Amino acid sequence: MRCAELGKLDCIVQAIDMMMDQENNLDCAIQFESYIQRVPDKVQLDALKDLTNTFLSLRKWNKAKTYALEMGRIARMLYAQKHDQNRSNRKHTQPAKPLFGYILYSDLLLGSIAADNDDYDQALYYLSCYEDQSWIIESDETAERTKEQFCEWARGNRYLYELMKGNIEVLEPYIEYVSSRENEVLRALFKIIQAANMFHFEIERYLERFEGLIREHLHRGGTVGSYPGHLIDDRFANFLTDIGEYYLRRNNILKGIQYILDGLEVSYRINSSVNIARCCTTIEHIRSKLSYSVLQRYAAIRSEQKSKRILVPEK
C-alpha cells in the first residue's frame, strides 16, 4: 500500500474516533470499508475490530456481524499458520497483540451483537466460546493476562445475559460484581434498567445508590471504560429515558419526568431522532399531570433546539 493510502486510512480511523454525529459516523465507516481489503493482515485485524465496534455502536447489526466473523476467520487462519509445524520455518507477519485474542474478541463481539438483538441464548453460546480457552497454546505472561481478561468478561456477561433472560436471582451478585469495577457500573445499569422494565422487578435502591454516578456522567459526559463518549451517548440517552419510564410506572411522576427531560436534552445534543420522539411522546401523554415548571423546562428545551434549526416533533 502506498504511503498516501495509509495516510487516508489513518485519517478515516481518526474521523471515526472523533466524530460526534451518528450520521457522520456512518458515513466515515462506509468510507473505511473500502480500505479494509487493501491493508496487510496484521493491520486488517485491528481495522476489522474498530469497524465492528463502530457499526455495533450505530446498531448496524448485520454489518457488525459480518466484520466480526471476518476478523475471527482471518485470526483463526493466521493462528493455524503460526502453529503449523510443517511451516514452522516460515516467517509470518504477526499483529502486535496475541492472535488468539482476536479470535476470542470476535466471539465476544458476536455475543454482544446477539445480546443487542435480544438473542441471549446465542449470546451465551458465543460466551462459552471465549470462555473455553483450552485450545490456546500460548502460556507466557502476556497471554495469561489476555486470557484472564476474557474470563472476567465472560463472568460479568454471564450474569448480564442470565438477567436479561429474566433470571432475577443473578441481580444481586451482578451488582456486586460491577460495583468493584467502576468503569463497568454505568454500562451495567444500562441493561439492568431494561431488564427491570421488561420483567417488572424493583431496582430503586440501586438507582439511588448510583444516582451520583449517573448525574456525574450527565454533566461531565466523556468516556465509559474503554468506550469513547460519542459511542456511549446514544445508549446514555436511552438509559435516562428508561429510568424515567421506570419511575413513571411506579407513579413517581416528579422523578420520572426529570429523567425523561434529561434524556431529551442528551438526545437533542447527539441528534438522536428516535429517542427525541420517544421522550416527546411520553411527555405529551402525561402533559396534564405535569407542573408548570416542568412544562417550562420542556418548552425551553424544544425552543432552544428550534433556534438551532433541528427538527422537533410537534405535539
PDB file of N, CA and C in Angstrom, residues 208-299:
ATOM      1  N   GLU A 208     -30.791   4.636  43.357  1.00  0.00           N
ATOM      2  CA  GLU A 208     -30.423   5.624  44.374  1.00  0.00           C
ATOM      3  C   GLU A 208     -28.955   5.482  44.766  1.00  0.00           C
ATOM      4  N   ARG A 209     -28.495   4.260  44.844  1.00  0.00           N
ATOM      5  CA  ARG A 209     -27.093   4.004  45.205  1.00  0.00           C
ATOM      6  C   ARG A 209     -26.133   4.617  44.196  1.00  0.00           C
ATOM      7  N   PHE A 210     -26.510   4.555  42.905  1.00  0.00           N
ATOM      8  CA  PHE A 210     -25.607   5.031  41.853  1.00  0.00           C
ATOM      9  C   PHE A 210     -26.079   6.337  41.219  1.00  0.00           C
ATOM     10  N   GLU A 211     -27.004   7.029  41.875  1.00  0.00           N
ATOM     11  CA  GLU A 211     -27.530   8.267  41.297  1.00  0.00           C
ATOM     12  C   GLU A 211     -26.432   9.311  41.104  1.00  0.00           C
ATOM     13  N   GLY A 212     -25.498   9.370  42.041  1.00  0.00           N
ATOM     14  CA  GLY A 212     -24.403  10.327  41.916  1.00  0.00           C
ATOM     15  C   GLY A 212     -23.568  10.066  40.668  1.00  0.00           C
ATOM     16  N   LEU A 213     -23.310   8.799  40.372  1.00  0.00           N
ATOM     17  CA  LEU A 213     -22.545   8.429  39.187  1.00  0.00           C
ATOM     18  C   LEU A 213     -23.308   8.809  37.920  1.00  0.00           C
ATOM     19  N   ILE A 214     -24.608   8.558  37.925  1.00  0.00           N
ATOM     20  CA  ILE A 214     -25.430   8.896  36.764  1.00  0.00           C
ATOM     21  C   ILE A 214     -25.412  10.402  36.521  1.00  0.00           C
ATOM     22  N   ARG A 215     -25.601  11.171  37.587  1.00  0.00           N
ATOM     23  CA  ARG A 215     -25.610  12.628  37.460  1.00  0.00           C
ATOM     24  C   ARG A 215     -24.245  13.170  37.037  1.00  0.00           C
ATOM     25  N   GLU A 216     -23.205  12.544  37.547  1.00  0.00           N
ATOM     26  CA  GLU A 216     -21.849  12.979  37.168  1.00  0.00           C
ATOM     27  C   GLU A 216     -21.630  12.815  35.672  1.00  0.00           C
ATOM     28  N   HIS A 217     -22.051  11.664  35.139  1.00  0.00           N
ATOM     29  CA  HIS A 217     -21.869  11.456  33.697  1.00  0.00           C
ATOM     30  C   HIS A 217     -22.773  12.380  32.890  1.00  0.00           C
ATOM     31  N   LEU A 218     -23.961  12.662  33.398  1.00  0.00           N
ATOM     32  CA  LEU A 218     -24.873  13.556  32.692  1.00  0.00           C
ATOM     33  C   LEU A 218     -24.245  14.935  32.515  1.00  0.00           C
ATOM     34  N   HIS A 219     -23.576  15.424  33.541  1.00  0.00           N
ATOM     35  CA  HIS A 219     -22.995  16.774  33.484  1.00  0.00           C
ATOM     36  C   HIS A 219     -21.590  16.784  32.876  1.00  0.00           C
ATOM     37  N   ARG A 220     -20.866  15.679  33.042  1.00  0.00           N
ATOM     38  CA  ARG A 220     -19.481  15.644  32.578  1.00  0.00           C
ATOM     39  C   ARG A 220     -19.357  15.028  31.200  1.00  0.00           C
ATOM     40  N   GLY A 221     -20.156  13.971  30.940  1.00  0.00           N
ATOM     41  CA  GLY A 221     -20.037  13.255  29.679  1.00  0.00           C
ATOM     42  C   GLY A 221     -18.718  12.502  29.617  1.00  0.00           C
ATOM     43  N   GLY A 222     -18.243  12.283  28.404  1.00  0.00           N
ATOM     44  CA  GLY A 222     -16.949  11.637  28.217  1.00  0.00           C
ATOM     45  C   GLY A 222     -17.053  10.132  28.065  1.00  0.00           C
ATOM     46  N   THR A 223     -15.986   9.463  28.437  1.00  0.00           N
ATOM     47  CA  THR A 223     -15.871   8.036  28.190  1.00  0.00           C
ATOM     48  C   THR A 223     -16.530   7.229  29.309  1.00  0.00           C
ATOM     49  N   VAL A 224     -16.832   5.976  28.980  1.00  0.00           N
ATOM     50  CA  VAL A 224     -17.271   4.988  29.960  1.00  0.00           C
ATOM     51  C   VAL A 224     -16.398   3.772  29.749  1.00  0.00           C
ATOM     52  N   GLY A 225     -15.457   3.556  30.656  1.00  0.00           N
ATOM     53  CA  GLY A 225     -14.483   2.478  30.463  1.00  0.00           C
ATOM     54  C   GLY A 225     -13.649   2.774  29.231  1.00  0.00           C
ATOM     55  N   SER A 226     -13.544   1.793  28.331  1.00  0.00           N
ATOM     56  CA  SER A 226     -12.757   1.965  27.117  1.00  0.00           C
ATOM     57  C   SER A 226     -13.582   2.549  25.980  1.00  0.00           C
ATOM     58  N   TYR A 227     -14.869   2.845  26.240  1.00  0.00           N
ATOM     59  CA  TYR A 227     -15.737   3.354  25.193  1.00  0.00           C
ATOM     60  C   TYR A 227     -15.676   4.876  25.158  1.00  0.00           C
ATOM     61  N   PRO A 228     -15.333   5.471  23.992  1.00  0.00           N
ATOM     62  CA  PRO A 228     -15.316   6.931  23.898  1.00  0.00           C
ATOM     63  C   PRO A 228     -16.716   7.508  23.994  1.00  0.00           C
ATOM     64  N   GLY A 229     -16.776   8.806  24.327  1.00  0.00           N
ATOM     65  CA  GLY A 229     -18.052   9.436  24.607  1.00  0.00           C
ATOM     66  C   GLY A 229     -19.069   9.337  23.492  1.00  0.00           C
ATOM     67  N   HIS A 230     -18.629   9.492  22.222  1.00  0.00           N
ATOM     68  CA  HIS A 230     -19.602   9.515  21.137  1.00  0.00           C
ATOM     69  C   HIS A 230     -20.227   8.150  20.890  1.00  0.00           C
ATOM     70  N   LEU A 231     -19.595   7.062  21.378  1.00  0.00           N
ATOM     71  CA  LEU A 231     -20.184   5.738  21.238  1.00  0.00           C
ATOM     72  C   LEU A 231     -21.156   5.421  22.368  1.00  0.00           C
ATOM     73  N   ILE A 232     -21.029   6.130  23.477  1.00  0.00           N
ATOM     74  CA  ILE A 232     -21.847   5.809  24.644  1.00  0.00           C
ATOM     75  C   ILE A 232     -23.049   6.745  24.780  1.00  0.00           C
ATOM     76  N   ASP A 233     -23.007   7.917  24.140  1.00  0.00           N
ATOM     77  CA  ASP A 233     -24.048   8.927  24.357  1.00  0.00           C
ATOM     78  C   ASP A 233     -25.439   8.450  23.968  1.00  0.00           C
ATOM     79  N   ASP A 234     -25.553   7.744  22.865  1.00  0.00           N
ATOM     80  CA  ASP A 234     -26.869   7.284  22.430  1.00  0.00           C
ATOM     81  C   ASP A 234     -27.465   6.323  23.457  1.00  0.00           C
ATOM     82  N   ARG A 235     -26.641   5.427  23.965  1.00  0.00           N
ATOM     83  CA  ARG A 235     -27.132   4.488  24.975  1.00  0.00           C
ATOM     84  C   ARG A 235     -27.452   5.219  26.280  1.00  0.00           C
ATOM     85  N   PHE A 236     -26.679   6.239  26.595  1.00  0.00           N
ATOM     86  CA  PHE A 236     -26.950   7.001  27.812  1.00  0.00           C
ATOM     87  C   PHE A 236     -28.270   7.750  27.700  1.00  0.00           C
ATOM     88  N   ALA A 237     -28.549   8.302  26.523  1.00  0.00           N
ATOM     89  CA  ALA A 237     -29.821   8.998  26.315  1.00  0.00           C
ATOM     90  C   ALA A 237     -30.989   8.039  26.503  1.00  0.00           C
ATOM     91  N   ASN A 238     -30.882   6.846  25.944  1.00  0.00           N
ATOM     92  CA  ASN A 238     -31.932   5.842  26.121  1.00  0.00           C
ATOM     93  C   ASN A 238     -32.028   5.381  27.570  1.00  0.00           C
ATOM     94  N   PHE A 239     -30.886   5.295  28.226  1.00  0.00           N
ATOM     95  CA  PHE A 239     -30.836   4.893  29.632  1.00  0.00           C
ATOM     96  C   PHE A 239     -31.602   5.875  30.510  1.00  0.00           C
ATOM     97  N   LEU A 240     -31.364   7.168  30.313  1.00  0.00           N
ATOM     98  CA  LEU A 240     -32.072   8.183  31.086  1.00  0.00           C
ATOM     99  C   LEU A 240     -33.583   8.078  30.863  1.00  0.00           C
ATOM    100  N   THR A 241     -33.961   7.837  29.616  1.00  0.00           N
ATOM    101  CA  THR A 241     -35.385   7.691  29.304  1.00  0.00           C
ATOM    102  C   THR A 241     -35.955   6.428  29.935  1.00  0.00           C
ATOM    103  N   ASP A 242     -35.175   5.350  29.931  1.00  0.00           N
ATOM    104  CA  ASP A 242     -35.609   4.104  30.587  1.00  0.00           C
ATOM    105  C   ASP A 242     -35.848   4.330  32.081  1.00  0.00           C
ATOM    106  N   ILE A 243     -34.933   5.061  32.732  1.00  0.00           N
ATOM    107  CA  ILE A 243     -35.109   5.346  34.160  1.00  0.00           C
ATOM    108  C   ILE A 243     -36.386   6.153  34.370  1.00  0.00           C
ATOM    109  N   GLY A 244     -36.590   7.147  33.498  1.00  0.00           N
ATOM    110  CA  GLY A 244     -37.797   7.951  33.607  1.00  0.00           C
ATOM    111  C   GLY A 244     -39.052   7.107  33.517  1.00  0.00           C
ATOM    112  N   GLU A 245     -39.080   6.189  32.568  1.00  0.00           N
ATOM    113  CA  GLU A 245     -40.257   5.334  32.411  1.00  0.00           C
ATOM    114  C   GLU A 245     -40.410   4.379  33.597  1.00  0.00           C
ATOM    115  N   TYR A 246     -39.287   3.955  34.166  1.00  0.00           N
ATOM    116  CA  TYR A 246     -39.344   3.096  35.356  1.00  0.00           C
ATOM    117  C   TYR A 246     -40.072   3.816  36.496  1.00  0.00           C
ATOM    118  N   TYR A 247     -39.682   5.064  36.747  1.00  0.00           N
ATOM    119  CA  TYR A 247     -40.309   5.825  37.836  1.00  0.00           C
ATOM    120  C   TYR A 247     -41.759   6.182  37.509  1.00  0.00           C
ATOM    121  N   LEU A 248     -42.037   6.485  36.248  1.00  0.00           N
ATOM    122  CA  LEU A 248     -43.407   6.813  35.871  1.00  0.00           C
ATOM    123  C   LEU A 248     -44.339   5.631  36.103  1.00  0.00           C
ATOM    124  N   ARG A 249     -43.851   4.428  35.817  1.00  0.00           N
ATOM    125  CA  ARG A 249     -44.673   3.238  36.039  1.00  0.00           C
ATOM    126  C   ARG A 249     -44.956   3.018  37.524  1.00  0.00           C
ATOM    127  N   ARG A 250     -44.112   3.600  38.357  1.00  0.00           N
ATOM    128  CA  ARG A 250     -44.313   3.493  39.802  1.00  0.00           C
ATOM    129  C   ARG A 250     -44.947   4.754  40.370  1.00  0.00           C
ATOM    130  N   ASN A 251     -45.533   5.537  39.462  1.00  0.00           N
ATOM    131  CA  ASN A 251     -46.284   6.740  39.827  1.00  0.00           C
ATOM    132  C   ASN A 251     -45.428   7.804  40.509  1.00  0.00           C
ATOM    133  N   ASN A 252     -44.106   7.740  40.317  1.00  0.00           N
ATOM    134  CA  ASN A 252     -43.228   8.803  40.804  1.00  0.00           C
ATOM    135  C   ASN A 252     -43.017   9.766  39.630  1.00  0.00           C
ATOM    136  N   ILE A 253     -44.036  10.577  39.373  1.00  0.00           N
ATOM    137  CA  ILE A 253     -44.023  11.419  38.176  1.00  0.00           C
ATOM    138  C   ILE A 253     -42.925  12.466  38.242  1.00  0.00           C
ATOM    139  N   LEU A 254     -42.721  13.065  39.406  1.00  0.00           N
ATOM    140  CA  LEU A 254     -41.724  14.134  39.529  1.00  0.00           C
ATOM    141  C   LEU A 254     -40.328  13.641  39.154  1.00  0.00           C
ATOM    142  N   LYS A 255     -39.932  12.504  39.729  1.00  0.00           N
ATOM    143  CA  LYS A 255     -38.598  11.985  39.442  1.00  0.00           C
ATOM    144  C   LYS A 255     -38.528  11.429  38.023  1.00  0.00           C
ATOM    145  N   GLY A 256     -39.594  10.762  37.604  1.00  0.00           N
ATOM    146  CA  GLY A 256     -39.598  10.176  36.274  1.00  0.00           C
ATOM    147  C   GLY A 256     -39.477  11.212  35.174  1.00  0.00           C
ATOM    148  N   ILE A 257     -40.214  12.311  35.300  1.00  0.00           N
ATOM    149  CA  ILE A 257     -40.202  13.309  34.237  1.00  0.00           C
ATOM    150  C   ILE A 257     -38.875  14.051  34.175  1.00  0.00           C
ATOM    151  N   GLN A 258     -38.195  14.182  35.318  1.00  0.00           N
ATOM    152  CA  GLN A 258     -36.873  14.821  35.297  1.00  0.00           C
ATOM    153  C   GLN A 258     -35.896  13.996  34.472  1.00  0.00           C
ATOM    154  N   TYR A 259     -35.950  12.675  34.622  1.00  0.00           N
ATOM    155  CA  TYR A 259     -35.076  11.814  33.825  1.00  0.00           C
ATOM    156  C   TYR A 259     -35.467  11.837  32.346  1.00  0.00           C
ATOM    157  N   ILE A 260     -36.766  11.894  32.061  1.00  0.00           N
ATOM    158  CA  ILE A 260     -37.205  11.980  30.664  1.00  0.00           C
ATOM    159  C   ILE A 260     -36.664  13.252  30.018  1.00  0.00           C
ATOM    160  N   LEU A 261     -36.743  14.368  30.747  1.00  0.00           N
ATOM    161  CA  LEU A 261     -36.235  15.639  30.212  1.00  0.00           C
ATOM    162  C   LEU A 261     -34.723  15.606  30.052  1.00  0.00           C
ATOM    163  N   ASP A 262     -34.029  14.962  30.989  1.00  0.00           N
ATOM    164  CA  ASP A 262     -32.580  14.804  30.848  1.00  0.00           C
ATOM    165  C   ASP A 262     -32.264  14.004  29.581  1.00  0.00           C
ATOM    166  N   GLY A 263     -33.034  12.921  29.378  1.00  0.00           N
ATOM    167  CA  GLY A 263     -32.838  12.107  28.188  1.00  0.00           C
ATOM    168  C   GLY A 263     -33.116  12.891  26.921  1.00  0.00           C
ATOM    169  N   LEU A 264     -34.117  13.759  26.962  1.00  0.00           N
ATOM    170  CA  LEU A 264     -34.446  14.585  25.800  1.00  0.00           C
ATOM    171  C   LEU A 264     -33.309  15.534  25.462  1.00  0.00           C
ATOM    172  N   GLU A 265     -32.728  16.160  26.488  1.00  0.00           N
ATOM    173  CA  GLU A 265     -31.619  17.102  26.245  1.00  0.00           C
ATOM    174  C   GLU A 265     -30.422  16.391  25.621  1.00  0.00           C
ATOM    175  N   VAL A 266     -30.071  15.221  26.150  1.00  0.00           N
ATOM    176  CA  VAL A 266     -28.947  14.469  25.583  1.00  0.00           C
ATOM    177  C   VAL A 266     -29.263  14.041  24.159  1.00  0.00           C
ATOM    178  N   SER A 267     -30.492  13.625  23.917  1.00  0.00           N
ATOM    179  CA  SER A 267     -30.895  13.171  22.579  1.00  0.00           C
ATOM    180  C   SER A 267     -30.794  14.293  21.551  1.00  0.00           C
ATOM    181  N   TYR A 268     -31.197  15.500  21.941  1.00  0.00           N
ATOM    182  CA  TYR A 268     -31.048  16.632  21.037  1.00  0.00           C
ATOM    183  C   TYR A 268     -29.570  16.917  20.762  1.00  0.00           C
ATOM    184  N   ARG A 269     -28.755  16.815  21.791  1.00  0.00           N
ATOM    185  CA  ARG A 269     -27.332  17.127  21.632  1.00  0.00           C
ATOM    186  C   ARG A 269     -26.659  16.205  20.621  1.00  0.00           C
ATOM    187  N   ILE A 270     -27.069  14.937  20.609  1.00  0.00           N
ATOM    188  CA  ILE A 270     -26.445  13.975  19.701  1.00  0.00           C
ATOM    189  C   ILE A 270     -27.300  13.720  18.461  1.00  0.00           C
ATOM    190  N   ASN A 271     -28.424  14.452  18.359  1.00  0.00           N
ATOM    191  CA  ASN A 271     -29.320  14.337  17.213  1.00  0.00           C
ATOM    192  C   ASN A 271     -29.878  12.923  17.054  1.00  0.00           C
ATOM    193  N   SER A 272     -30.338  12.355  18.154  1.00  0.00           N
ATOM    194  CA  SER A 272     -30.947  11.016  18.137  1.00  0.00           C
ATOM    195  C   SER A 272     -32.455  11.164  17.957  1.00  0.00           C
ATOM    196  N   SER A 273     -32.905  11.168  16.704  1.00  0.00           N
ATOM    197  CA  SER A 273     -34.304  11.462  16.404  1.00  0.00           C
ATOM    198  C   SER A 273     -35.257  10.440  17.022  1.00  0.00           C
ATOM    199  N   VAL A 274     -34.829   9.172  17.095  1.00  0.00           N
ATOM    200  CA  VAL A 274     -35.694   8.127  17.640  1.00  0.00           C
ATOM    201  C   VAL A 274     -35.997   8.395  19.111  1.00  0.00           C
ATOM    202  N   ASN A 275     -34.960   8.728  19.887  1.00  0.00           N
ATOM    203  CA  ASN A 275     -35.188   8.952  21.311  1.00  0.00           C
ATOM    204  C   ASN A 275     -35.849  10.310  21.572  1.00  0.00           C
ATOM    205  N   ILE A 276     -35.623  11.276  20.680  1.00  0.00           N
ATOM    206  CA  ILE A 276     -36.335  12.551  20.799  1.00  0.00           C
ATOM    207  C   ILE A 276     -37.839  12.297  20.701  1.00  0.00           C
ATOM    208  N   ALA A 277     -38.234  11.523  19.702  1.00  0.00           N
ATOM    209  CA  ALA A 277     -39.652  11.207  19.523  1.00  0.00           C
ATOM    210  C   ALA A 277     -40.197  10.424  20.712  1.00  0.00           C
ATOM    211  N   ARG A 278     -39.390   9.508  21.228  1.00  0.00           N
ATOM    212  CA  ARG A 278     -39.814   8.708  22.384  1.00  0.00           C
ATOM    213  C   ARG A 278     -40.074   9.598  23.603  1.00  0.00           C
ATOM    214  N   CYS A 279     -39.138  10.502  23.886  1.00  0.00           N
ATOM    215  CA  CYS A 279     -39.287  11.389  25.046  1.00  0.00           C
ATOM    216  C   CYS A 279     -40.490  12.312  24.887  1.00  0.00           C
ATOM    217  N   CYS A 280     -40.615  12.923  23.701  1.00  0.00           N
ATOM    218  CA  CYS A 280     -41.714  13.869  23.484  1.00  0.00           C
ATOM    219  C   CYS A 280     -43.068  13.166  23.563  1.00  0.00           C
ATOM    220  N   THR A 281     -43.145  11.954  23.024  1.00  0.00           N
ATOM    221  CA  THR A 281     -44.398  11.199  23.079  1.00  0.00           C
ATOM    222  C   THR A 281     -44.784  10.902  24.529  1.00  0.00           C
ATOM    223  N   THR A 282     -43.800  10.517  25.331  1.00  0.00           N
ATOM    224  CA  THR A 282     -44.059  10.224  26.747  1.00  0.00           C
ATOM    225  C   THR A 282     -44.551  11.470  27.478  1.00  0.00           C
ATOM    226  N   ILE A 283     -43.886  12.592  27.238  1.00  0.00           N
ATOM    227  CA  ILE A 283     -44.252  13.838  27.916  1.00  0.00           C
ATOM    228  C   ILE A 283     -45.651  14.290  27.514  1.00  0.00           C
ATOM    229  N   GLU A 284     -45.939  14.230  26.209  1.00  0.00           N
ATOM    230  CA  GLU A 284     -47.256  14.665  25.749  1.00  0.00           C
ATOM    231  C   GLU A 284     -48.365  13.775  26.316  1.00  0.00           C
ATOM    232  N   HIS A 285     -48.053  12.511  26.520  1.00  0.00           N
ATOM    233  CA  HIS A 285     -49.052  11.565  27.035  1.00  0.00           C
ATOM    234  C   HIS A 285     -49.487  11.910  28.461  1.00  0.00           C
ATOM    235  N   ILE A 286     -48.571  12.495  29.236  1.00  0.00           N
ATOM    236  CA  ILE A 286     -48.899  12.811  30.631  1.00  0.00           C
ATOM    237  C   ILE A 286     -48.859  14.312  30.897  1.00  0.00           C
ATOM    238  N   ARG A 287     -48.964  15.105  29.836  1.00  0.00           N
ATOM    239  CA  ARG A 287     -48.850  16.560  29.966  1.00  0.00           C
ATOM    240  C   ARG A 287     -49.793  17.117  31.042  1.00  0.00           C
ATOM    241  N   SER A 288     -51.008  16.610  31.114  1.00  0.00           N
ATOM    242  CA  SER A 288     -51.998  17.151  32.059  1.00  0.00           C
ATOM    243  C   SER A 288     -51.595  16.942  33.514  1.00  0.00           C
ATOM    244  N   LYS A 289     -50.675  16.019  33.767  1.00  0.00           N
ATOM    245  CA  LYS A 289     -50.243  15.725  35.127  1.00  0.00           C
ATOM    246  C   LYS A 289     -48.974  16.488  35.522  1.00  0.00           C
ATOM    247  N   LEU A 290     -48.407  17.241  34.580  1.00  0.00           N
ATOM    248  CA  LEU A 290     -47.116  17.885  34.818  1.00  0.00           C
ATOM    249  C   LEU A 290     -47.287  19.290  35.368  1.00  0.00           C
ATOM    250  N   SER A 291     -46.335  19.683  36.202  1.00  0.00           N
ATOM    251  CA  SER A 291     -46.369  21.009  36.813  1.00  0.00           C
ATOM    252  C   SER A 291     -45.963  22.076  35.794  1.00  0.00           C
ATOM    253  N   TYR A 292     -46.255  23.305  36.138  1.00  0.00           N
ATOM    254  CA  TYR A 292     -45.916  24.429  35.260  1.00  0.00           C
ATOM    255  C   TYR A 292     -44.399  24.513  35.050  1.00  0.00           C
ATOM    256  N   SER A 293     -43.618  24.310  36.111  1.00  0.00           N
ATOM    257  CA  SER A 293     -42.162  24.411  35.995  1.00  0.00           C
ATOM    258  C   SER A 293     -41.598  23.334  35.071  1.00  0.00           C
ATOM    259  N   VAL A 294     -42.172  22.143  35.124  1.00  0.00           N
ATOM    260  CA  VAL A 294     -41.730  21.055  34.246  1.00  0.00           C
ATOM    261  C   VAL A 294     -42.042  21.406  32.792  1.00  0.00           C
ATOM    262  N   LEU A 295     -43.241  21.895  32.547  1.00  0.00           N
ATOM    263  CA  LEU A 295     -43.625  22.258  31.183  1.00  0.00           C
ATOM    264  C   LEU A 295     -42.781  23.418  30.659  1.00  0.00           C
ATOM    265  N   GLN A 296     -42.379  24.311  31.560  1.00  0.00           N
ATOM    266  CA  GLN A 296     -41.488  25.403  31.161  1.00  0.00           C
ATOM    267  C   GLN A 296     -40.140  24.857  30.697  1.00  0.00           C
ATOM    268  N   ARG A 297     -39.605  23.909  31.452  1.00  0.00           N
ATOM    269  CA  ARG A 297     -38.321  23.318  31.063  1.00  0.00           C
ATOM    270  C   ARG A 297     -38.460  22.582  29.737  1.00  0.00           C
ATOM    271  N   TYR A 298     -39.534  21.869  29.550  1.00  0.00           N
ATOM    272  CA  TYR A 298     -39.790  21.145  28.299  1.00  0.00           C
ATOM    273  C   TYR A 298     -39.850  22.120  27.131  1.00  0.00           C
ATOM    274  N   ALA A 299     -40.592  23.205  27.308  1.00  0.00           N
ATOM    275  CA  ALA A 299     -40.703  24.206  26.246  1.00  0.00           C
ATOM    276  C   ALA A 299     -39.361  24.857  25.951  1.00  0.00           C
TER     277      ALA A 299
END
